[in-house]
Amino acid sequence: MDLTMFMQQMVNGFSLGSMYALIAIGYTMVYGVLRLINFAHGDIMMVGGFLGYFGIVVLDLPFGAAVLLAIVGSALLGMASDRIAYRPLRSAPKISLLITAIGVSFFLENAFNVFFGGVPKAFPVPAYLENVVDIVGLTMPVSAIIVPIITAFLLAIILWVLYKTKYGMAIRALAFDVGTVNLMGIDANRIITLVFGMGSALAAVGGIFWAVNYPSVEPMMGVLVGLKAFAAAVVGGIGSVGGAVLGGLIIGFTEVVVIAFFPELGGYKDAFAFIFLILILLFKPTGILGIDFEKSRF
Amino acid sequence: MRKLAVLATSVALLASSSFAKEISVGVTMSMSGPLAAYGQTAYEGIEFANSLQPKLKNGDTVKLVLIDTKGDKVESANATTRLISSDKVVGIIGELTSTNTAQVMAIAEKKQIPVISPVATNDKLTEQKEFANRVCFTDSFQGAVVANYAAKDLKLKTAVVVVDQAQVYSLGLAKAFTDAFTKAGGKIVKEIKVSSGDKDFKAVVSQIKAANPDFMFLPMYHPEVSMIARQAKQIGLTKPMFSGDGVANQTFIDLGGEAVEGYMFTDFFDYSAPPTQRSKDFIAAYAKKTGKQEMNSFVALGADSYNVMVDAMNRCANPEDSICINKEIKSTTNFEGVSGVLTLDKTGNSTRSAVIKVVQNGKAVYKATVNP
């Protein structure tokens, strides 16, 4: 394999990994504050993709406005899912929450299936994102460059919110101890709503990226991506935002590398994400950048 | 007790001869899920054929009972059991993909209920099965058609094959193609395996570009192929691409956009070259109902599955006798169908022609007919 080919694959892996990372951040933040693996998160991403589609095709909005619609709509949906499905179960055993999350996931998939049908819809990608650029012998669409840049930008915002703002402090405090936070006069429910909103907004961006890179939207598109992003969050260390990004990149690179070096194993590339998951759980259950939740939070 | 049973049976027989009744035919299709485009078009054909010919010649009405398999093989198996045990169907039309059809056929075989698959092409499906039938051609025929066309007509010498290892259809067609292409003097320079459900094929297309073949053969279904075509174009890979009937639908072209211009594939039928009088009538009636001239080949194959089933039922003294229906399906000879002239033999396979199409200006255009 020559250097150009190798670099080309690295670009591919970086672009794919960034998308997993965006979605993994939502898993990790919700887990951090609620100890809930929100299995509906991948479906929020699907809704984000669909909202973008509706913005462009039905409402005839410019691409940027459609993205904004997807972000706001998904954030509201994420917050609503918490208000309706999870908040009534705050004091219930964790397993009830998990089952509810699976229920929310099935509900979203089937509702979209009923209303919009299962046939994939072609996503209208703006021409400037599909343009192919040639950088030192590497050919790639503009979107392959933009995705990691926007991911890095959004990650910076998330880290700034978590570590430099009052709300971020409240989120971190909540991850530490819910009971005490309430005693301190912080409305825990409001903060949890905020976390759902932020995570879902990122998932929407991930959904739009997904729809731009693989130009179609369909109700089941979030299932496998959601599972892999979940694996990414655990591999990186669930509860850690940096870990989610690292885990996303690892999973993305692994997929690409498997095909590049072992084409005959390409059909099993999904298995590698989960092999990582199992190995990590066996040898370092807290993940690479993981946090031991018994000792410290975030 | 036995007397009572005999009495009941004779009353039932008497009733059946004097009053027209409803006979249920089951349909198992992926109406939702990633392969919904297939199920919805094939069912459109079945339903339309049913509306044209709703009654048997003895006056009984044929009622369709549809169950959505969501493109899943477990759901396909469940649907078949339900159709046979609770809906009491006399025969089943479906499924569409070979993997799912294998499930349907395995269960129906045990219950002795005939199955007609509209488009499941894997060679092994009907092997050692008495109740398995199809109106489409098999992969060994289809693979040879592609291989010979590429090697002899287009003079292409080297190929990369991309296989979807999660689909029986893909594995079977890839093998049939490889055998035929090698025999015709071609060479497979690389075989790459992928899995259905994948969206990211950038690593795959980069590999193909490096291998630099004369053309690519992608024996897969449209969701994956459309992505491969798009991502190939993005890295400037412009070699000819060929697929089997797995991409024979408009959704493929919608998803692929400009990237699938010039794409070639084998299909069963083309509406612009109707092979029989029945196809001409069917297309005209279809155009009148839907307002559009063009008709997907899956519509025609769906209609023919229904037509062959009804034709067999008509030839049985008791149209509810599944064993007789199966026997009659297997003796269908030179049947004038919508998709062409069909002959089914004891193996349940049909002998029929194939067409080759090419995508031009966002439409699949007829290129050639290949007879067996």
XYZ file of C-alpha atoms in Angstrom:
670
model
C 0.000 0.000 0.000
C 1.475 3.319 -1.043
C 1.456 6.454 1.059
C -1.323 8.188 -0.860
C -3.595 5.207 -0.379
C -2.722 5.108 3.310
C -3.434 8.816 3.756
C -6.678 8.452 1.837
C -7.791 5.748 4.253
C -6.796 7.887 7.228
C -8.949 10.724 5.944
C -11.831 8.267 5.490
C -11.383 6.946 9.017
C -11.183 10.420 10.530
C -14.371 11.521 8.825
C -16.295 8.397 9.850
C -14.921 8.446 13.399
C -15.964 12.081 13.863
C -19.574 11.151 13.150
C -19.501 8.350 15.706
C -17.897 10.759 18.158
C -20.677 13.329 17.800
C -23.281 10.727 18.679
C -21.171 9.116 21.408
C -20.997 12.442 23.273
C -24.763 12.306 23.817
C -24.553 8.781 25.235
C -21.754 9.707 27.536
C -23.340 12.889 28.928
C -26.691 11.289 29.668
C -24.915 8.345 31.251
C -22.825 10.750 33.306
C -25.802 12.433 34.939
C -28.463 9.705 34.962
C -26.461 6.452 34.723
C -28.824 5.735 31.837
C -27.761 4.239 28.518
C -30.193 6.120 26.343
C -30.803 3.615 23.583
C -33.140 6.064 21.876
C -30.169 8.315 21.124
C -29.463 6.739 17.729
C -33.079 7.351 16.794
C -32.819 11.001 17.799
C -30.044 11.135 15.221
C -32.423 9.610 12.669
C -35.031 12.271 13.509
C -32.336 14.913 12.996
C -31.648 13.539 9.524
C -35.367 13.483 8.698
C -35.910 17.039 9.954
C -33.079 18.200 7.722
C -34.737 16.385 4.821
C -38.078 18.052 5.526
C -36.465 21.427 5.909
C -34.921 21.183 2.455
C -37.472 19.178 0.472
C -40.835 20.123 1.975
C -40.259 23.575 3.465
C -37.770 24.544 0.749
C -35.362 26.066 3.284
C -31.719 26.793 2.507
C -29.368 24.102 3.817
C -28.185 26.103 6.841
C -31.726 26.849 7.972
C -32.686 23.182 7.578
C -29.733 22.206 9.769
C -30.876 24.699 12.388
C -34.390 23.257 12.238
C -32.963 19.756 12.712
C -30.868 20.845 15.685
C -33.681 22.706 17.430
C -36.275 20.039 16.639
C -34.088 17.174 17.850
C -33.092 19.043 20.999
C -36.768 19.623 21.790
C -37.537 15.964 21.094
C -34.677 14.851 23.341
C -35.913 17.098 26.136
C -39.499 15.926 25.631
C -38.444 12.279 25.778
C -36.831 12.969 29.139
C -39.874 14.856 30.418
C -42.377 12.206 29.273
C -40.520 8.922 29.505
C -37.616 9.241 31.935
C -38.507 11.868 34.546
C -41.445 9.896 36.027
C -38.965 7.073 36.657
C -36.246 9.047 38.444
C -36.573 7.035 41.637
C -37.306 3.729 39.872
C -34.620 1.037 39.493
C -32.121 1.724 36.675
C -33.319 -1.292 34.725
C -36.801 0.284 34.339
C -35.173 3.349 32.793
C -33.194 1.185 30.391
C -36.291 -0.683 29.275
C -38.123 2.612 28.818
C -35.266 3.881 26.671
C -35.581 0.835 24.430
C -39.318 1.533 24.302
C -38.726 5.135 23.215
C -36.344 3.851 20.548
C -38.901 1.403 19.125
C -41.589 4.040 19.300
C -39.594 6.533 17.228
C -38.539 3.929 14.644
C -42.052 2.630 14.162
C -43.738 6.020 14.218
C -41.471 7.182 11.396
C -42.019 3.912 9.593
C -45.799 4.333 9.755
C -45.848 7.969 8.677
C -43.076 8.068 6.103
C -42.649 4.456 5.000
C -39.533 2.352 5.049
C -38.225 3.238 1.593
C -35.035 5.306 1.913
C -35.491 8.868 0.737
C -32.754 10.527 -1.241
C -31.270 13.392 0.767
C -30.635 16.504 -1.340
C -27.022 17.401 -0.610
C -25.941 20.946 -1.521
C -23.535 20.816 -4.438
C -20.761 22.634 -2.566
C -20.566 19.799 -0.022
C -20.319 17.151 -2.733
C -17.592 18.914 -4.670
C -14.521 16.776 -4.860
C -11.271 18.458 -3.909
C -7.778 17.221 -4.555
C -5.239 17.876 -1.804
C -1.732 16.540 -2.411
C -3.061 13.583 -4.394
C -5.866 12.791 -1.985
C -9.315 13.056 -3.489
C -12.203 13.662 -1.146
C -15.537 15.445 -1.036
C -15.652 18.760 0.829
C -17.859 17.113 3.438
C -15.023 14.771 4.471
C -13.010 17.829 5.531
C -15.875 19.768 7.061
C -17.158 16.950 9.290
C -14.053 16.668 11.519
C -13.691 20.461 11.691
C -17.266 20.976 12.852
C -16.931 18.064 15.279
C -13.845 19.658 16.825
C -15.630 23.003 17.037
C -18.691 21.504 18.732
C -16.484 19.529 21.107
C -14.775 22.762 22.112
C -18.158 24.341 22.829
C -19.267 21.360 24.910
C -16.044 21.402 26.944
C -16.364 25.153 27.433
C -19.925 24.758 28.691
C -18.949 21.901 31.017
C -15.887 23.513 32.548
C -16.328 27.263 32.243
C -19.990 27.969 32.871
C -22.336 27.845 35.832
C -24.480 25.274 34.045
C -21.452 23.127 33.367
C -20.596 23.168 37.019
C -24.156 22.135 37.835
C -23.935 19.258 35.320
C -20.685 18.064 36.839
C -22.111 18.397 40.338
C -25.157 16.420 39.264
C -22.956 13.669 37.882
C -21.270 13.593 41.280
C -24.303 13.367 43.520
C -27.928 14.009 42.623
C -29.197 14.188 46.211
C -26.749 16.827 47.364
C -27.269 18.896 44.249
C -30.937 19.210 45.094
C -30.018 20.323 48.620
C -27.830 23.048 47.146
C -30.831 24.634 45.501
C -30.070 23.461 41.975
C -33.064 22.190 40.062
C -31.714 18.795 38.998
C -34.518 18.252 36.489
C -33.690 21.459 34.662
C -30.065 20.463 34.389
C -30.966 16.990 33.136
C -33.211 18.594 30.521
C -30.269 20.727 29.450
C -28.065 17.635 29.095
C -30.671 15.906 26.946
C -30.994 19.049 24.829
C -27.250 19.342 24.260
C -26.778 15.640 23.527
C -29.716 15.567 21.111
C -28.535 18.684 19.293
C -25.179 16.963 18.681
C -26.981 13.830 17.525
C -28.913 15.964 15.041
C -25.662 17.330 13.621
C -24.432 13.729 13.411
C -27.656 12.778 11.610
C -27.241 15.565 9.081
C -23.611 14.574 8.475
C -24.725 10.992 8.013
C -27.389 12.055 5.533
C -24.893 14.219 3.640
C -22.226 11.512 3.447
C -24.585 8.658 2.583
C -27.330 10.675 0.944
C -30.454 8.985 2.192
C -32.693 8.977 5.249
C -34.811 6.056 6.484
C -36.388 5.191 9.850
C -33.895 2.490 10.810
C -30.759 4.484 9.989
C -30.006 5.208 13.646
C -29.968 1.643 14.897
C -26.512 0.405 13.946
C -24.918 3.849 14.214
C -26.398 4.206 17.685
C -25.005 0.854 18.771
C -21.566 1.675 17.423
C -21.584 5.114 19.036
C -22.550 3.417 22.287
C -19.626 1.025 21.856
C -17.445 4.080 21.167
C -18.618 5.756 24.376
C -17.814 2.660 26.426
C -14.451 2.069 24.738
C -13.447 5.696 25.337
C -14.775 5.626 28.885
C -18.439 6.258 29.434
C -19.041 9.433 31.362
C -16.078 11.196 29.753
C -16.632 13.611 26.847
C -13.033 13.349 25.643
C -13.326 9.576 25.898
C -16.398 9.586 23.678
C -14.487 11.436 20.972
C -11.492 9.146 21.316
C -13.725 6.052 21.240
C -15.541 7.354 18.152
C -12.277 7.892 16.311
C -10.993 4.443 17.323
C -14.118 2.727 16.025
C -14.089 4.774 12.819
C -10.411 4.056 12.112
C -10.821 0.369 12.926
C -13.586 -0.023 10.371
C -11.555 1.615 7.655
C -8.332 -0.178 8.516
C -10.042 -3.573 8.521
C -11.206 -3.038 4.950
C -7.973 -1.447 3.790
C -5.673 -4.176 5.076
C -7.940 -7.222 5.229
C -10.462 -6.845 2.397
C -11.641 -10.412 2.865
C -12.697 -9.530 6.436
C -14.533 -6.406 5.306
C -17.930 -7.964 5.844
C -17.127 -8.376 9.519
C -16.104 -4.784 10.113
C -19.095 -4.146 12.373
C -17.965 -7.008 14.560
C -14.705 -5.195 15.302
C -16.503 -2.348 17.067
C -18.061 -4.869 19.391
C -14.880 -6.903 19.816
C -13.291 -3.673 21.101
C -16.243 -3.246 23.402
C -15.818 -6.728 24.864
C -12.045 -6.420 25.261
C -12.392 -3.076 27.010
C -15.073 -4.408 29.304
C -12.837 -7.379 30.151
C -9.594 -5.548 30.805
C -10.497 -1.956 31.621
C -14.191 -1.744 32.411
C -14.059 2.028 32.861
C -12.783 2.562 29.308
C -9.609 4.235 28.060
C -10.233 7.699 29.520
C -12.820 6.288 31.850
C -13.770 7.547 35.199
C -14.233 5.358 38.204
C -17.676 6.442 39.223
C -17.106 5.367 42.809
C -14.319 7.898 43.234
C -14.829 10.896 41.008
C -17.122 12.248 38.336
C -16.409 13.861 34.946
C -68.604 -39.331 15.797
C -67.129 -40.473 12.524
C -70.541 -40.369 10.901
C -70.895 -36.809 12.066
C -67.556 -35.937 10.546
C -68.472 -37.544 7.252
C -71.742 -35.662 7.283
C -70.000 -32.413 8.041
C -67.494 -32.985 5.255
C -70.147 -33.811 2.706
C -72.157 -30.771 3.714
C -69.027 -28.674 3.353
C -68.307 -30.201 -0.069
C -71.886 -29.614 -1.132
C -71.698 -26.050 0.110
C -68.463 -25.485 -1.743
C -69.921 -26.660 -5.000
C -73.062 -24.630 -4.763
C -71.875 -21.399 -3.146
C -68.874 -19.323 -4.161
C -66.510 -18.819 -1.286
C -63.346 -16.964 -0.433
C -60.017 -18.730 -0.750
C -57.015 -17.137 0.963
C -53.636 -16.807 -0.695
C -50.860 -15.573 1.579
C -48.319 -12.902 0.696
C -45.092 -12.400 2.676
C -43.190 -9.269 1.675
C -40.893 -6.624 3.090
C -43.277 -3.690 3.043
C -41.119 -1.739 5.497
C -37.434 -1.745 6.376
C -34.493 -1.153 4.039
C -35.889 -3.427 1.292
C -39.372 -1.929 1.396
C -38.993 -0.629 -2.157
C -39.029 -4.218 -3.433
C -41.995 -5.334 -1.370
C -44.105 -2.336 -2.178
C -43.574 -2.647 -5.933
C -44.035 -6.423 -6.026
C -47.193 -6.206 -3.938
C -48.509 -3.494 -6.232
C -48.309 -6.059 -9.051
C -49.915 -8.839 -7.017
C -52.752 -6.583 -5.918
C -53.306 -5.272 -9.432
C -53.320 -8.781 -10.922
C -55.811 -9.731 -8.215
C -58.065 -6.813 -9.165
C -57.954 -7.886 -12.836
C -58.690 -11.507 -12.038
C -60.300 -11.721 -8.601
C -62.312 -14.880 -9.221
C -61.487 -18.473 -10.096
C -63.388 -20.052 -12.956
C -65.659 -21.879 -10.478
C -66.738 -18.535 -9.046
C -64.673 -18.586 -5.848
C -62.978 -15.341 -4.871
C -59.256 -15.175 -4.196
C -58.476 -13.154 -1.086
C -54.941 -11.871 -0.494
C -53.600 -11.960 3.057
C -50.490 -9.787 3.329
C -47.969 -9.909 6.170
C -45.073 -7.459 6.335
C -41.767 -9.216 7.022
C -39.854 -5.925 7.491
C -37.112 -7.490 5.368
C -36.153 -9.702 8.302
C -35.691 -13.454 8.086
C -37.145 -14.224 11.516
C -40.199 -12.126 10.680
C -40.461 -14.003 7.360
C -40.548 -17.324 9.181
C -43.147 -16.074 11.673
C -45.297 -14.629 8.913
C -45.308 -17.968 7.075
C -46.349 -19.911 10.155
C -49.108 -17.447 10.856
C -50.412 -17.511 7.283
C -50.592 -21.289 7.272
C -51.881 -21.974 10.757
C -54.251 -19.108 11.444
C -55.120 -17.680 8.030
C -55.424 -21.143 6.399
C -53.916 -20.035 3.101
C -53.756 -22.535 0.212
C -50.552 -21.071 -1.198
C -48.015 -18.327 -0.507
C -46.439 -15.679 -2.733
C -43.115 -14.334 -1.448
C -40.629 -13.433 -0.079
C -38.343 -11.330 -2.237
C -34.767 -11.706 -1.083
C -33.298 -15.201 -1.258
C -32.363 -15.252 2.442
C -35.925 -14.524 3.529
C -37.472 -16.738 0.882
C -35.433 -19.669 2.188
C -37.203 -19.249 5.534
C -40.629 -19.114 3.919
C -39.935 -22.155 1.747
C -38.541 -24.246 4.612
C -41.682 -23.821 6.698
C -44.154 -24.166 3.835
C -42.393 -27.375 2.770
C -43.230 -29.039 6.094
C -46.865 -27.933 5.925
C -47.135 -28.897 2.228
C -48.198 -25.446 1.095
C -46.889 -24.298 -2.321
C -44.763 -21.139 -2.452
C -44.114 -19.008 -5.528
C -41.348 -16.475 -5.136
C -41.519 -13.551 -7.555
C -37.837 -12.602 -7.561
C -35.707 -14.813 -5.283
C -32.936 -15.970 -7.595
C -30.536 -18.057 -5.472
C -29.907 -21.438 -7.113
C -30.167 -23.531 -3.965
C -33.594 -22.277 -2.894
C -35.616 -24.840 -4.765
C -33.175 -27.756 -4.410
C -34.671 -30.821 -2.754
C -37.893 -28.989 -2.095
C -41.192 -30.138 -3.416
C -43.276 -27.066 -2.658
C -40.815 -24.341 -3.686
C -41.339 -22.519 -6.997
C -40.374 -19.258 -8.651
C -41.260 -17.228 -11.716
C -37.853 -15.499 -11.934
C -34.632 -16.909 -13.340
C -31.806 -18.264 -11.175
C -28.483 -16.651 -10.318
C -26.474 -19.125 -12.375
C -28.366 -17.920 -15.451
C -28.195 -14.268 -14.447
C -24.497 -14.458 -13.547
C -23.692 -16.036 -16.904
C -25.702 -13.366 -18.729
C -23.673 -10.577 -17.092
C -20.361 -12.388 -17.538
C -20.918 -13.154 -21.219
C -22.217 -9.685 -21.975
C -19.209 -8.078 -20.300
C -16.632 -10.437 -21.787
C -18.023 -10.885 -25.303
C -20.051 -7.769 -26.118
C -18.163 -5.153 -24.116
C -14.737 -6.884 -24.397
C -13.912 -6.298 -20.734
C -11.157 -8.471 -19.307
C -10.671 -7.820 -15.603
C -13.238 -7.367 -12.861
C -13.493 -6.587 -9.156
C -16.395 -8.313 -7.421
C -17.916 -6.848 -4.253
C -19.965 -9.369 -2.282
C -22.533 -8.768 0.422
C -21.761 -11.700 2.655
C -24.929 -11.265 4.692
C -27.074 -12.114 1.664
C -27.435 -15.566 0.128
C -28.397 -13.819 -3.116
C -25.142 -11.930 -3.287
C -22.905 -14.917 -2.530
C -24.697 -17.091 -5.083
C -24.687 -14.504 -7.849
C -21.041 -13.608 -7.222
C -20.053 -17.257 -7.565
C -22.117 -17.773 -10.710
C -20.593 -14.664 -12.255
C -17.041 -15.587 -11.260
C -17.381 -19.053 -12.785
C -18.861 -17.783 -16.028
C -16.506 -14.810 -16.366
C -13.416 -16.960 -15.809
C -14.707 -19.466 -18.344
C -15.233 -16.664 -20.862
C -11.566 -15.716 -20.498
C -11.905 -12.913 -17.936
C -10.015 -12.487 -14.707
C -11.243 -11.503 -11.235
C -8.503 -9.272 -9.853
C -10.040 -8.797 -6.418
C -13.025 -9.847 -4.369
C -14.128 -7.585 -1.521
C -16.663 -8.554 1.123
C -19.107 -6.153 2.723
C -22.257 -6.512 4.783
C -25.739 -5.169 4.098
C -26.583 -2.203 6.282
C -23.179 -0.609 5.684
C -23.201 2.963 4.481
C -19.535 3.796 4.389
C -17.715 2.268 1.437
C -14.934 4.818 1.075
C -12.348 2.234 2.077
C -13.878 -0.250 -0.378
C -13.855 2.119 -3.351
C -10.312 3.229 -2.568
C -9.326 -0.447 -2.765
C -11.052 -0.897 -6.101
C -9.413 2.206 -7.515
C -6.020 0.816 -6.545
C -6.817 -2.550 -8.190
C -7.763 -0.709 -11.419
C -10.077 -3.307 -13.034
C -11.857 -2.959 -16.404
C -15.175 -3.013 -14.601
C -16.898 -3.773 -11.291
C -19.543 -6.355 -10.598
C -21.675 -5.577 -7.552
C -24.153 -8.425 -6.991
C -25.980 -6.669 -4.145
C -29.144 -4.754 -3.289
C -29.745 -1.102 -4.101
C -29.193 0.540 -0.661
C -25.539 -0.523 -0.643
C -24.891 -0.301 -4.373
C -26.174 3.282 -4.613
C -23.760 4.289 -1.834
C -20.840 2.520 -3.497
C -21.592 4.254 -6.797
C -21.708 7.669 -5.133
C -18.561 7.175 -3.118
C -16.754 5.760 -6.157
C -17.572 8.918 -8.090
C -16.272 11.059 -5.233
C -12.802 9.578 -5.496
C -12.839 9.668 -9.276
C -13.407 5.967 -9.887
C -15.269 5.879 -13.183
C -15.028 2.262 -14.380
C -18.243 0.623 -15.670
C -20.412 -0.947 -12.979
C -22.747 -3.903 -13.355
C -25.295 -5.505 -11.019
C -27.987 -8.166 -11.096
C -31.699 -7.610 -10.545
C -30.979 -6.394 -6.987
C -30.849 -2.818 -8.254
C -33.793 -3.093 -10.659
C -35.925 -0.317 -9.205
C -36.336 3.450 -9.375
C -35.292 3.915 -5.719
C -31.815 2.796 -6.740
C -31.606 5.577 -9.292
C -33.127 8.126 -6.894
C -30.568 7.282 -4.215
C -27.665 7.018 -6.619
C -28.397 10.250 -8.474
C -25.840 11.240 -11.102
C -23.407 8.645 -9.817
C -25.402 5.773 -11.351
C -25.577 7.237 -14.877
C -24.376 4.505 -17.233
C -24.910 1.795 -14.635
C -25.850 -1.567 -16.175
C -27.907 -4.373 -14.660
C -29.850 -7.485 -15.560
C -33.601 -7.490 -15.138
C -36.513 -9.763 -15.935
C -38.647 -7.529 -18.050
C -38.888 -4.088 -19.599
C -42.183 -2.283 -20.113
C -40.972 -0.669 -23.319
C -40.518 -4.112 -24.921
C -43.589 -6.069 -23.782
C -42.930 -9.741 -24.554
C -46.536 -11.020 -24.707
C -50.069 -9.865 -25.465
C -50.816 -10.220 -21.786
C -48.030 -7.776 -20.933
C -49.397 -5.259 -23.425
C -52.867 -5.505 -21.852
C -51.482 -5.393 -18.332
C -49.320 -2.347 -19.053
C -52.266 -0.573 -20.672
C -54.535 -1.321 -17.706
C -51.795 -0.300 -15.304
C -51.242 2.948 -17.160
C -54.974 3.666 -17.047
C -55.089 3.095 -13.299
C -51.898 4.818 -12.208
C -51.496 7.361 -14.990
C -47.906 6.302 -15.665
C -46.626 4.310 -18.606
C -43.502 2.930 -17.054
C -43.721 -0.159 -14.920
C -41.129 -1.695 -12.645
C -40.232 -5.292 -13.434
C -41.074 -6.302 -9.862
C -44.672 -5.308 -10.567
C -44.707 -7.716 -13.504
C -43.072 -10.525 -11.530
C -45.480 -9.986 -8.629
C -48.402 -10.152 -11.054
C -47.048 -13.335 -12.633
C -46.629 -15.062 -9.272
C -50.306 -14.415 -8.729
C -51.273 -15.390 -12.280
C -49.408 -18.704 -12.137
C -50.939 -19.477 -8.751
C -54.495 -18.734 -9.956
C -53.916 -20.653 -13.175
C -52.867 -23.697 -11.144
C -55.847 -23.336 -8.810
C -58.154 -23.220 -11.820
C -56.768 -26.518 -13.076
C -57.501 -28.296 -9.783
C -60.884 -29.907 -9.171
C -60.743 -28.543 -5.665
C -58.985 -25.164 -5.718
C -58.244 -25.506 -2.018
C -56.168 -28.646 -2.474
C -52.657 -27.338 -1.879
C -50.969 -30.513 -3.107
C -52.828 -30.370 -6.409
C -52.073 -26.641 -6.744
C -48.385 -27.364 -6.284
C -48.483 -30.130 -8.886
C -50.197 -27.823 -11.361
C -47.748 -24.959 -10.708
C -44.946 -27.341 -11.636
C -46.616 -28.278 -14.911
C -46.985 -24.672 -16.065
C -45.797 -24.714 -19.665
C -45.404 -21.809 -22.101
C -47.546 -19.704 -19.826
C -48.175 -16.277 -21.235
C -47.270 -14.048 -18.293
C -46.894 -10.320 -17.887
C -43.108 -10.577 -17.563
C -42.692 -13.024 -20.429
C -43.335 -16.612 -21.443
C -42.828 -18.915 -18.472
C -42.242 -22.631 -18.204
C -41.917 -24.163 -14.756
C -40.507 -27.637 -14.354
C -40.394 -30.281 -11.632
C -37.582 -28.427 -9.851
C -39.835 -25.399 -9.397
C -37.482 -23.214 -11.437
C -38.666 -21.316 -14.463
C -37.152 -21.034 -17.876
C -37.449 -17.484 -19.140
C -35.531 -14.642 -20.751
C -33.515 -11.855 -19.160
C -33.077 -8.246 -20.246
C -30.109 -5.939 -19.819
C -30.729 -2.331 -18.897
C -28.632 0.778 -18.557
C -29.326 3.947 -16.547
C -29.628 6.998 -18.782
C -30.841 10.430 -17.674
C -32.227 9.062 -14.419
C -34.173 6.220 -16.060
C -33.460 2.556 -16.633
C -33.362 2.060 -20.405
C -33.784 -1.250 -22.248
C -30.641 -2.461 -23.957
C -30.930 -6.125 -24.908
C -32.875 -9.335 -24.373
C -31.008 -12.540 -23.591
C -32.767 -15.854 -24.083
C -31.751 -18.970 -22.155
